[in-house]
Coordinates of C-alpha atoms in Angstrom, one line a residue:
Chain P
M1 CA 114.7 170.9 226.1
N2 CA 112.1 171.0 223.4
C3 CA 110.1 168.0 222.0
P4 CA 111.8 166.7 218.8
G5 CA 108.4 165.8 217.4
T6 CA 106.5 162.6 217.8
G7 CA 107.1 161.8 214.1
S8 CA 110.8 162.6 214.0
D9 CA 113.6 160.0 213.9
Q10 CA 114.7 161.3 217.3
A11 CA 111.2 160.7 218.9
G12 CA 111.7 159.1 222.2
K13 CA 115.5 158.9 221.8
S14 CA 116.6 162.5 222.2
T15 CA 118.0 163.8 225.5
A16 CA 115.0 166.2 225.5
C17 CA 112.8 163.0 225.8
Q18 CA 114.3 161.9 229.2
G19 CA 111.5 162.1 231.8
C20 CA 108.8 162.6 229.3
P21 CA 105.8 160.4 230.1
N22 CA 105.4 159.7 226.4
Q23 CA 108.9 158.6 225.8
N24 CA 108.3 154.8 225.6
V25 CA 105.4 155.3 223.2
C26 CA 107.5 157.5 220.9
A27 CA 110.5 155.2 221.1
T28 CA 108.6 152.0 220.3
K29 CA 106.0 153.1 217.7
P30 CA 106.9 152.5 214.0
K31 CA 108.5 155.4 212.2
G32 CA 108.1 156.5 208.7
P33 CA 106.2 159.3 206.9
D34 CA 102.7 159.9 208.0
P35 CA 100.5 159.0 204.9
D36 CA 98.0 161.7 205.9
V37 CA 100.5 164.4 205.4
G38 CA 100.5 163.6 201.7
D39 CA 96.7 163.9 201.6
I40 CA 96.9 167.2 203.5
T41 CA 99.5 168.6 201.2
E42 CA 97.4 167.7 198.2
K43 CA 94.4 169.4 199.6
M44 CA 96.4 172.5 200.6
S45 CA 97.9 172.7 197.1
K46 CA 94.5 173.9 195.9
I47 CA 94.7 176.9 198.3
K48 CA 96.7 179.8 197.0
H49 CA 97.7 181.4 200.3
K50 CA 97.8 179.8 203.8
L51 CA 98.2 182.2 206.8
I52 CA 98.4 181.2 210.4
I53 CA 97.4 183.6 213.2
L54 CA 99.4 183.0 216.4
S55 CA 100.1 184.5 219.7
G56 CA 101.8 183.1 222.8
K57 CA 99.3 185.1 224.9
G58 CA 95.6 184.5 225.3
G59 CA 93.0 187.2 224.8
V60 CA 95.1 189.5 222.6
G61 CA 92.5 189.3 219.8
K62 CA 93.7 186.5 217.5
S63 CA 90.2 185.3 216.7
T64 CA 88.9 188.9 216.4
F65 CA 91.8 189.7 214.0
T66 CA 91.3 186.5 212.0
A67 CA 87.6 187.1 211.6
H68 CA 88.1 190.7 210.5
L69 CA 91.0 189.9 208.2
A70 CA 88.7 187.3 206.6
H71 CA 85.9 189.9 206.3
G72 CA 88.3 192.4 204.8
L73 CA 89.7 189.9 202.2
S74 CA 86.2 188.6 201.3
S75 CA 85.0 192.2 200.5
D76 CA 86.6 191.5 197.1
N77 CA 83.9 189.3 195.7
D78 CA 86.3 187.6 193.3
K79 CA 88.3 186.1 196.2
Q80 CA 87.3 182.9 198.1
I81 CA 88.3 182.9 201.7
G82 CA 88.3 180.0 204.2
V83 CA 88.9 180.1 207.9
L84 CA 89.9 177.2 210.1
D85 CA 89.5 177.4 213.8
V86 CA 92.0 175.0 215.5
D87 CA 91.1 176.1 219.1
I88 CA 89.5 172.9 220.1
C89 CA 88.8 173.8 223.8
G90 CA 87.7 177.4 223.3
P91 CA 86.3 177.8 219.7
S92 CA 85.2 181.5 219.4
L93 CA 84.9 181.9 215.7
P94 CA 81.3 180.5 215.1
K95 CA 80.0 183.2 217.5
I96 CA 82.2 186.0 216.1
F97 CA 81.0 185.1 212.6
G98 CA 77.4 184.9 213.7
V99 CA 77.0 181.2 212.6
E100 CA 76.7 179.4 215.9
G101 CA 74.4 176.4 215.7
E102 CA 75.1 175.8 212.1
Q103 CA 75.7 172.2 210.9
V104 CA 78.6 170.8 209.0
H105 CA 77.7 168.3 206.3
Q106 CA 79.6 165.5 204.7
S107 CA 79.8 164.8 201.0
G108 CA 81.8 162.5 198.8
S109 CA 84.5 165.1 198.5
G110 CA 84.8 165.8 202.2
W111 CA 83.4 167.8 205.1
S112 CA 81.7 171.0 203.9
P113 CA 82.6 174.1 205.9
V114 CA 79.9 176.5 207.0
Y115 CA 79.4 179.4 204.7
V116 CA 79.3 182.8 206.4
D117 CA 79.0 184.6 203.1
D118 CA 79.0 183.4 199.5
N119 CA 82.8 183.6 199.4
L120 CA 83.7 183.1 203.1
S121 CA 83.6 179.7 204.8
L122 CA 84.5 178.5 208.3
M123 CA 85.3 175.2 210.0
S124 CA 85.4 174.9 213.8
V125 CA 84.9 172.2 216.4
G126 CA 82.2 174.4 217.6
F127 CA 80.0 173.1 214.8
L128 CA 80.5 169.5 215.9
L129 CA 79.3 169.9 219.5
S130 CA 75.8 168.6 220.2
K131 CA 75.6 171.3 222.9
A132 CA 77.3 174.7 222.6
D133 CA 78.2 174.8 226.3
E134 CA 79.8 171.3 226.3
A135 CA 83.4 171.4 227.4
V136 CA 85.8 169.5 225.1
I137 CA 88.1 167.9 227.7
W138 CA 90.7 166.3 225.5
R139 CA 94.4 165.6 225.9
G140 CA 96.9 166.7 223.3
P141 CA 96.8 163.5 221.1
K142 CA 93.1 163.7 220.6
K143 CA 93.2 167.3 219.8
N144 CA 95.9 166.6 217.2
G145 CA 93.7 163.9 215.7
M146 CA 90.9 166.4 215.2
I147 CA 93.2 169.0 213.7
K148 CA 94.5 166.4 211.3
Q149 CA 90.9 165.6 210.3
F150 CA 90.2 169.2 209.7
L151 CA 93.2 169.6 207.4
R152 CA 92.7 166.4 205.6
D153 CA 88.9 166.1 205.3
V154 CA 87.5 169.6 204.9
D155 CA 86.7 170.3 201.3
W156 CA 87.5 174.0 201.0
G157 CA 87.6 173.8 197.2
E158 CA 90.0 176.0 195.3
I159 CA 90.2 179.1 197.5
D160 CA 92.5 182.1 197.5
Y161 CA 93.2 182.4 201.3
L162 CA 93.0 180.0 204.2
L163 CA 93.3 181.7 207.6
I164 CA 94.1 179.3 210.5
D165 CA 93.3 180.7 213.9
T166 CA 95.1 179.0 216.8
P167 CA 94.7 178.9 220.6
P168 CA 97.4 180.6 222.7
G169 CA 100.6 178.7 223.5
T170 CA 103.4 176.7 221.8
S171 CA 102.0 173.2 222.4
D172 CA 100.2 170.3 220.7
E173 CA 98.0 172.4 218.4
H174 CA 100.9 174.5 217.1
L175 CA 103.3 171.6 216.7
S176 CA 100.6 169.7 214.8
I177 CA 99.8 172.5 212.5
A178 CA 103.6 173.0 211.8
Q179 CA 104.0 169.2 211.3
Y180 CA 101.0 168.5 209.1
L181 CA 101.6 171.6 206.9
K182 CA 105.4 171.3 206.6
E183 CA 105.1 170.4 202.9
S184 CA 102.2 172.8 202.2
D185 CA 104.2 176.0 201.6
V186 CA 102.5 178.1 204.2
D187 CA 102.9 181.8 203.4
G188 CA 103.6 182.7 207.0
A189 CA 102.4 183.6 210.4
I190 CA 100.9 186.8 211.7
V191 CA 101.7 187.2 215.4
I192 CA 99.3 189.2 217.5
T193 CA 100.2 191.0 220.8
T194 CA 99.0 193.7 223.1
P195 CA 101.4 196.4 224.3
Q196 CA 102.2 195.3 227.8
E197 CA 105.3 193.4 228.8
V198 CA 103.3 190.5 230.3
A199 CA 102.0 189.8 226.8
L200 CA 105.3 190.5 225.0
L201 CA 107.0 187.9 227.2
D202 CA 104.7 185.2 225.7
V203 CA 104.8 186.6 222.2
R204 CA 108.6 186.5 222.1
K205 CA 108.4 182.8 222.8
E206 CA 105.9 182.4 220.0
I207 CA 108.4 184.1 217.6
T208 CA 111.1 181.7 218.8
F209 CA 108.7 178.8 218.1
C210 CA 108.0 180.0 214.6
R211 CA 111.8 180.1 213.9
K212 CA 112.3 176.6 215.4
V213 CA 109.6 175.1 213.1
D214 CA 110.7 177.2 210.0
L215 CA 107.5 179.1 209.8
P216 CA 108.1 182.4 208.1
I217 CA 106.8 185.4 210.1
I218 CA 104.8 188.0 208.0
G219 CA 104.8 190.4 210.9
V220 CA 103.6 191.5 214.4
V221 CA 100.3 193.3 215.0
E222 CA 99.8 195.2 218.2
N223 CA 96.2 195.1 219.2
M224 CA 94.4 197.2 221.9
S225 CA 97.1 199.8 221.6
S226 CA 95.0 202.6 223.1
F227 CA 91.4 203.2 224.3
V228 CA 89.6 206.4 223.4
C229 CA 87.2 207.5 226.1
P230 CA 83.9 208.0 224.3
K231 CA 83.0 210.8 226.7
C232 CA 86.1 213.0 226.8
K233 CA 87.9 211.6 223.8
V234 CA 91.2 211.4 225.7
S235 CA 93.3 208.4 224.7
T236 CA 94.3 206.0 227.5
Q237 CA 96.8 203.2 227.4
I238 CA 94.9 200.4 229.1
F239 CA 97.8 198.0 228.5
P240 CA 100.8 200.2 229.0
A241 CA 103.8 199.8 226.6
S242 CA 106.2 199.9 229.5
T243 CA 108.9 198.2 227.5
G244 CA 108.2 199.8 224.1
G245 CA 105.2 197.7 223.1
G246 CA 104.8 195.5 220.0
Q247 CA 106.9 197.7 217.7
K248 CA 110.0 197.7 219.9
M249 CA 109.6 194.0 220.5
A250 CA 109.4 193.4 216.7
E251 CA 112.5 195.4 216.2
D252 CA 114.4 193.5 218.9
M253 CA 113.3 190.2 217.5
N254 CA 114.1 191.3 213.9
V255 CA 110.6 190.7 212.5
P256 CA 108.4 193.2 210.6
F257 CA 105.8 195.3 212.5
L258 CA 102.6 195.5 210.5
G259 CA 100.8 198.1 212.6
S260 CA 98.7 198.9 215.7
L261 CA 95.0 198.6 216.3
P262 CA 93.3 200.8 218.8
L263 CA 90.6 199.3 221.1
D264 CA 87.1 200.4 220.1
P265 CA 84.4 198.9 222.4
R266 CA 82.2 198.5 219.3
I267 CA 84.6 195.8 218.1
G268 CA 83.8 193.6 221.1
K269 CA 80.1 194.3 220.6
C270 CA 80.2 193.4 216.9
C271 CA 82.0 190.1 217.8
D272 CA 79.3 189.3 220.3
E273 CA 76.6 190.0 217.7
G274 CA 78.4 188.1 214.9
K275 CA 78.8 191.2 212.7
S276 CA 81.8 192.6 210.9
F277 CA 83.1 195.8 212.6
L278 CA 84.6 196.9 209.3
T279 CA 81.1 197.1 207.8
E280 CA 79.2 198.3 210.9
V281 CA 81.6 201.1 211.9
P282 CA 83.5 202.0 208.7
D283 CA 84.6 205.4 210.0
S284 CA 86.3 204.2 213.1
P285 CA 90.1 204.7 213.3
A286 CA 90.3 201.0 214.1
T287 CA 88.7 200.2 210.7
Q288 CA 91.3 202.3 208.9
A289 CA 94.1 200.6 210.9
Y290 CA 92.7 197.1 210.0
K291 CA 92.7 198.0 206.3
Q292 CA 96.2 199.3 206.4
I293 CA 97.5 196.1 208.0
M294 CA 95.4 194.0 205.6
S295 CA 96.9 195.6 202.6
K296 CA 100.4 194.9 203.9
I297 CA 99.5 191.2 204.3
V298 CA 98.1 191.0 200.8
E299 CA 101.2 192.8 199.5
Y300 CA 103.4 190.2 201.2
C301 CA 101.4 187.3 199.8
T302 CA 101.4 188.8 196.3
K303 CA 105.1 189.4 196.3
R304 CA 105.8 185.9 197.6
N305 CA 103.7 184.5 194.7
E306 CA 105.7 186.6 192.2
N307 CA 109.0 185.5 193.7
R308 CA 107.8 181.9 193.4
E309 CA 106.7 182.3 189.8
S310 CA 110.0 183.9 188.8
D311 CA 111.9 181.1 190.6
S312 CA 110.0 178.3 189.0
G313 CA 109.5 180.1 185.6
E314 CA 105.8 179.0 185.6
M315 CA 102.9 181.3 185.0
K316 CA 100.2 181.3 187.6
T317 CA 97.2 183.5 187.8
N318 CA 96.7 185.3 191.1
Chain E
M1 CA 88.4 160.5 204.9
D2 CA 86.8 159.9 208.4
S3 CA 83.1 160.1 209.0
L4 CA 81.8 163.3 210.4
E5 CA 80.9 162.7 214.1
I6 CA 78.8 164.9 216.2
L7 CA 80.5 165.2 219.6
D8 CA 77.9 164.4 222.3
E9 CA 78.6 164.5 226.0
K10 CA 80.2 161.0 225.9
L11 CA 82.7 161.9 223.2
T12 CA 83.8 165.3 224.5
E13 CA 85.1 163.8 227.7
C14 CA 88.3 162.0 227.7
P15 CA 88.5 159.3 230.4
A16 CA 92.2 159.8 230.9
N17 CA 91.8 160.5 234.6
S18 CA 89.9 157.3 235.3
E19 CA 90.5 153.6 235.5
D20 CA 89.0 153.4 232.0
A21 CA 91.9 155.4 230.5
G22 CA 92.8 153.9 227.2
R23 CA 90.2 151.1 227.6
S24 CA 86.9 152.8 227.1
S25 CA 85.0 152.6 223.9
V26 CA 85.5 156.4 223.6
C27 CA 89.2 155.7 223.4
E28 CA 89.0 153.7 220.2
G29 CA 90.9 155.5 217.5
C30 CA 92.3 158.1 219.8
P31 CA 96.0 158.8 219.1
G32 CA 96.6 158.9 222.8
Q33 CA 95.2 155.5 223.5
T34 CA 98.4 153.6 223.9
L35 CA 99.9 156.2 226.2
C36 CA 96.8 156.1 228.4
R37 CA 96.8 152.3 228.6
M38 CA 100.5 152.4 229.7
Q39 CA 100.0 155.2 232.2
G40 CA 96.7 154.0 233.6
G41 CA 96.5 152.5 237.1
A42 CA 97.9 153.7 240.5
D43 CA 100.6 156.4 240.3
P44 CA 103.5 155.8 242.8
D45 CA 104.2 159.5 243.0
Q46 CA 100.6 160.2 244.2
E47 CA 101.5 159.4 247.8
I48 CA 104.3 162.0 247.9
I49 CA 102.0 164.6 246.3
D50 CA 99.2 163.8 248.9
V51 CA 101.7 164.4 251.7
R52 CA 102.9 167.7 250.3
M53 CA 99.4 169.0 249.4
G54 CA 98.1 167.7 252.8
A55 CA 100.2 170.4 254.5
I56 CA 98.3 173.1 252.6
K57 CA 94.9 174.0 254.0
H58 CA 93.1 175.3 250.9
K59 CA 93.8 174.6 247.2
V60 CA 92.0 176.9 244.8
L61 CA 92.1 176.7 241.0
I62 CA 91.9 179.9 238.9
L63 CA 90.2 178.9 235.7
S64 CA 88.8 180.4 232.5
G65 CA 87.9 178.9 229.2
K66 CA 89.1 182.1 227.5
G67 CA 92.6 183.5 227.3
G68 CA 93.5 187.0 228.3
V69 CA 90.7 187.6 230.8
G70 CA 93.1 188.1 233.6
K71 CA 93.5 184.8 235.4
S72 CA 97.1 185.4 236.2
T73 CA 96.4 188.9 237.3
V74 CA 93.5 187.8 239.5
A75 CA 95.7 185.0 240.9
Y76 CA 98.4 187.6 241.7
L77 CA 96.1 190.2 243.2
L78 CA 94.1 187.6 245.1
S79 CA 97.3 186.0 246.6
L80 CA 98.5 189.5 247.7
A81 CA 95.2 190.3 249.2
L82 CA 95.0 187.0 251.1
A83 CA 98.6 187.5 252.4
R84 CA 98.2 191.1 253.3
C85 CA 94.6 191.5 254.5
Q86 CA 93.8 188.0 255.7
S87 CA 97.3 187.2 257.1
S88 CA 97.4 184.0 255.2
K89 CA 100.5 182.1 254.1
V90 CA 100.1 181.8 250.3
G91 CA 101.8 179.9 247.5
V92 CA 101.1 180.2 243.8
V93 CA 101.8 177.5 241.3
D94 CA 101.8 178.5 237.6
L95 CA 100.4 175.7 235.5
D96 CA 100.7 177.7 232.2
I97 CA 103.8 176.0 230.9
C98 CA 103.9 177.7 227.5
G99 CA 103.0 181.2 228.5
P100 CA 104.1 181.6 232.2
S101 CA 103.2 185.1 233.4
I102 CA 103.6 184.6 237.1
P103 CA 107.3 185.4 237.5
K104 CA 106.9 188.8 236.0
L105 CA 103.8 189.6 238.0
F106 CA 105.4 188.5 241.3
N107 CA 108.7 190.3 240.6
V108 CA 110.8 187.1 240.8
E109 CA 112.2 187.2 237.3
N110 CA 115.9 186.3 237.1
Q111 CA 115.8 184.4 240.4
P112 CA 117.0 180.8 240.0
I113 CA 115.2 177.9 241.5
V114 CA 117.4 176.2 244.1
Q115 CA 117.4 172.6 245.1
S116 CA 117.2 171.9 248.9
P117 CA 117.3 168.5 250.8
Y118 CA 113.5 168.9 251.0
G119 CA 112.9 169.7 247.3
W120 CA 112.9 172.7 245.0
K121 CA 112.7 175.8 247.0
P122 CA 109.9 178.0 245.6
L123 CA 110.8 181.6 244.9
V124 CA 109.5 184.2 247.4
S125 CA 108.0 187.3 246.0
P126 CA 109.1 190.6 247.7
N127 CA 105.4 191.5 247.4
E128 CA 103.8 190.0 250.5
D129 CA 106.2 187.0 250.8
V130 CA 104.1 184.8 248.5
K131 CA 105.8 181.6 247.4
V132 CA 105.9 181.0 243.7
M133 CA 106.7 178.2 241.3
S134 CA 106.7 178.6 237.6
V135 CA 108.5 177.2 234.5
G136 CA 109.2 180.8 233.7
S137 CA 111.9 180.7 236.4
M138 CA 113.6 177.7 234.7
L139 CA 114.2 179.4 231.4
D140 CA 117.5 180.8 230.2
S141 CA 116.0 183.9 228.7
D142 CA 112.5 185.4 228.1
T143 CA 112.7 184.5 224.4
T144 CA 113.1 180.8 225.2
S145 CA 110.0 179.0 224.1
V146 CA 108.7 175.9 225.9
I147 CA 107.4 173.6 223.1
F148 CA 106.0 170.7 225.1
R149 CA 103.3 168.4 224.0
G150 CA 100.7 167.4 226.5
P151 CA 102.4 164.5 228.3
R152 CA 105.5 166.6 229.0
K153 CA 103.4 169.5 230.4
T154 CA 101.6 167.0 232.6
G155 CA 105.0 165.6 233.8
L156 CA 106.2 169.1 234.8
I157 CA 103.0 170.0 236.6
K158 CA 103.4 166.8 238.6
R159 CA 106.9 167.8 239.6
F160 CA 105.7 171.2 240.7
L161 CA 103.5 169.5 243.2
K162 CA 105.7 166.5 244.1
D163 CA 109.1 168.1 244.1
T164 CA 108.5 171.6 245.4
F165 CA 109.1 172.3 249.1
W166 CA 105.9 174.3 249.7
G167 CA 105.8 173.7 253.4
K168 CA 102.8 174.6 255.5
L169 CA 100.5 177.0 253.7
D170 CA 97.0 178.4 254.2
F171 CA 96.4 178.7 250.4
L172 CA 97.9 177.3 247.2
I173 CA 96.5 179.2 244.3
C174 CA 96.8 177.3 241.0
D175 CA 97.0 179.6 238.0
T176 CA 96.0 177.7 234.8
P177 CA 96.3 178.4 231.1
P178 CA 93.0 178.9 229.1
G179 CA 91.2 175.8 228.0
T180 CA 90.1 172.4 229.3
S181 CA 93.0 170.1 228.3
D182 CA 96.1 168.4 229.7
E183 CA 97.0 170.9 232.3
H184 CA 93.5 171.1 233.7
M185 CA 93.0 167.4 233.8
A186 CA 96.4 166.9 235.4
I187 CA 95.8 169.3 238.3
V188 CA 92.4 167.8 239.0
K189 CA 93.8 164.3 239.0
L190 CA 96.8 165.1 241.1
L191 CA 94.8 166.9 243.8
K192 CA 91.9 164.5 243.9
N193 CA 92.9 162.8 247.1
V194 CA 93.4 166.0 249.0
K195 CA 90.1 167.5 247.9
P196 CA 90.7 171.0 246.5
D197 CA 88.3 173.6 247.7
G198 CA 87.2 174.4 244.2
A199 CA 87.7 176.8 241.3
I200 CA 87.3 180.5 240.8
L201 CA 86.2 181.3 237.2
V202 CA 87.4 184.5 235.7
T203 CA 85.7 186.1 232.8
T204 CA 85.3 189.5 231.1
P205 CA 81.9 190.9 230.4
Q206 CA 81.5 190.2 226.7
E207 CA 79.5 187.2 225.4
V208 CA 82.4 185.6 223.6
A209 CA 84.2 185.2 227.0
V210 CA 81.0 184.2 228.9
A211 CA 80.3 181.5 226.3
T212 CA 83.6 179.8 227.1
I213 CA 82.9 180.1 230.9
K214 CA 80.0 177.9 230.3
K215 CA 82.4 175.3 229.0
E216 CA 84.6 175.7 232.0
I217 CA 81.5 175.2 234.3
S218 CA 80.8 172.0 232.3
F219 CA 84.4 170.9 232.8
C220 CA 84.2 171.5 236.6
R221 CA 80.9 169.5 236.7
K222 CA 82.4 166.6 234.8
M223 CA 85.6 166.5 236.8
G224 CA 83.9 166.9 240.2
V225 CA 85.4 170.3 241.0
A226 CA 83.3 172.8 243.1
V227 CA 82.8 176.2 241.5
L228 CA 83.4 178.7 244.3
G229 CA 82.3 181.7 242.2
L230 CA 82.8 184.0 239.3
V231 CA 85.0 187.0 239.0
E232 CA 84.2 189.6 236.4
N233 CA 87.4 191.2 235.3
M234 CA 87.8 194.3 233.1
S235 CA 84.2 195.3 234.1
G236 CA 84.8 198.8 233.0
L237 CA 87.5 201.5 232.7
V238 CA 87.7 204.6 234.9
C239 CA 89.0 207.3 232.6
P240 CA 92.0 208.9 234.4
C241 CA 91.0 212.2 232.8
C242 CA 87.3 212.7 233.2
K243 CA 86.7 209.9 235.8
E244 CA 83.8 208.5 233.8
T245 CA 83.5 204.8 233.7
S246 CA 83.4 203.4 230.2
E247 CA 82.7 199.9 228.9
V248 CA 85.7 198.4 227.2
F249 CA 84.3 195.0 226.6
P250 CA 80.6 195.6 226.6
G251 CA 78.3 192.8 227.8
R252 CA 75.8 191.7 230.5
G253 CA 76.3 188.0 230.4
V254 CA 78.0 187.5 233.8
V255 CA 74.9 188.3 235.9
S256 CA 72.6 186.1 233.9
L257 CA 75.2 183.3 233.8
A258 CA 75.5 183.5 237.6
E259 CA 71.7 183.3 238.0
S260 CA 71.1 180.5 235.5
H261 CA 73.9 178.3 237.0
N262 CA 73.4 179.3 240.6
I263 CA 76.9 180.5 241.1
P264 CA 77.9 183.4 243.3
I265 CA 79.6 186.4 241.8
L266 CA 82.6 187.0 244.0
G267 CA 83.2 190.4 242.6
S268 CA 83.8 192.7 239.7
L269 CA 87.2 194.3 239.0
P270 CA 87.3 197.4 236.8
M271 CA 90.4 198.2 234.8
D272 CA 92.7 200.7 236.5
P273 CA 95.7 201.8 234.4
K274 CA 97.6 202.5 237.7
V275 CA 97.2 198.9 238.8
T276 CA 98.2 197.6 235.4
E277 CA 101.3 199.8 235.5
C278 CA 102.2 198.4 238.9
C279 CA 102.0 194.9 237.5
E280 CA 104.3 195.9 234.7
N281 CA 106.8 197.7 236.9
D282 CA 107.2 195.3 239.8
R283 CA 105.4 197.4 242.3
N284 CA 102.8 196.2 244.8
P285 CA 99.4 197.7 243.8
L286 CA 97.9 197.0 247.2
E287 CA 100.7 199.0 248.8
N288 CA 100.8 201.8 246.2
Y289 CA 97.2 202.3 245.3
P290 CA 95.0 201.0 248.2
E291 CA 92.2 203.4 247.2
S292 CA 92.0 202.0 243.6
P293 CA 88.6 200.4 242.9
T294 CA 90.5 197.4 241.5
V295 CA 92.4 197.0 244.8
Q296 CA 89.2 197.5 246.8
G297 CA 87.5 194.9 244.6
I298 CA 90.1 192.2 245.1
M299 CA 90.1 192.8 248.8
E300 CA 86.4 192.1 248.9
I301 CA 86.9 189.0 246.8
S302 CA 89.6 187.7 249.2
S303 CA 87.3 188.1 252.2
R304 CA 84.4 186.4 250.4
L305 CA 86.8 183.5 249.5
I306 CA 87.9 183.2 253.1
G307 CA 84.2 183.0 254.1
L308 CA 83.5 180.3 251.5
V309 CA 86.4 178.0 252.2
N310 CA 86.0 178.2 256.0
N311 CA 82.3 177.4 255.8
G312 CA 82.8 174.6 253.3

């Protein structure tokens, strides 16, 4: 039933292609390796760790998590962090990072991302819009073209982490990222969910997607786990874990569970104001939870690097 | 390396729905250009869709630029309210192909879609007899992912309208995924001859959500879809313990947005854990918690909607 990929040998010819409006185009266009994938792979080779933040479900906090993971990683001034926003229709990250209205510049070595801090940069379609309220009404192929440009033409430099924030779903953007980065040794995906079954239904599909495209899964993060009433301090489950929440789902799907993040209304406020919640509210239980999850992600990446070094026998600095 | 291009109004709008599809200057260099050229022109299936949709009095889109604001939940509650309180015959089509929430909400999971001589028979929810069609009901299991690119999603949406035996309905509520892409362009194009009543825009209070609603308003304007009004979801949480209302997603953007764009606010829906639990456990919140402020809110929204579509 699933698309074999517009670049595959089976494109347009597979049984899954029957009835697809794109079938003729796929079947008749010339095949062969996409030359841009080589350029992308070369660019990505200068980036030590590539992480993709996914969820089948919208509004679970992918962009919020991506931004705060970036803030957390960049608190080490020796690390260089890049963030790529591939949500073409609903780019939230410029606002969350407090850099709306900034301009992207082009140099001989590529498009320069916007610097949020000295060691933290961001690229988003939001920076390319002449008006912030403009809707980007593009079909899949045009979105894919922009994503390819982002991966090929943005000059990140030699950075330690590239975090790629995605829109919800398992469609063009996700297939394109998987396709264009297939030779770039992506460290893995972080899958975000909220506790309720309506979210988990979509997130299970996302985990299946990751397996189908051979994208390693670093783990599941359950966001908005509970809400503490600021008045009486009693904890309420706004999104009830009626089927066991993210942790049970992770166990059932045989993927690691990285942790739970409580819902602190100050997180939303910080995102609206373009500030880091980790810096603004350092004593919140949510900040502690973020830090614990981040350290697990860093540990995963470090171990993966060590395994690669021992496999190849080469020495790399981390 | 391609040159950096600032996307002005001309470049952000794909003409795929028009006669210029694939032929406009904007199309040059677009990877979808060939497809659009091949698919441009009159669609032979349009006549069948016009007949099916002509038997439905009101077609309403539920849109939001942002994910997770509660479009599907609002679509669900609104359709229950229209059926229960306004005695309307209601159908819901789930246009979210990759993340279909509708079968779970309407308690029609594990029910197969059956072919009849008149087309696919939509599933009927035990909650208020609402007719439902979703890709979720076509999947083997809930872990099966639907990895479709745009054209295939568009093809399936067309089949939902063309091949489903909706019959005569008062309302068809179209639940959409977040964004302004293939699914949204498809539904607007497919319904253009039968003049949908318009779109309800759902948002949550915080600015990050309100910012993307502005894009959705821009989408509606460009595509000629009337904006019926705004629904502010998750406007607050009533603590079940102390009964105080707290802000979960703080923000005041909805009121100023409504004023600046001259769009009515159809209503605000606070979060009620009891209603959320109903949605998770296949129970009808209108029947089980009629006194809930969320249920009261959706009933007011449904009667405002009736007023709008009957006066329009």
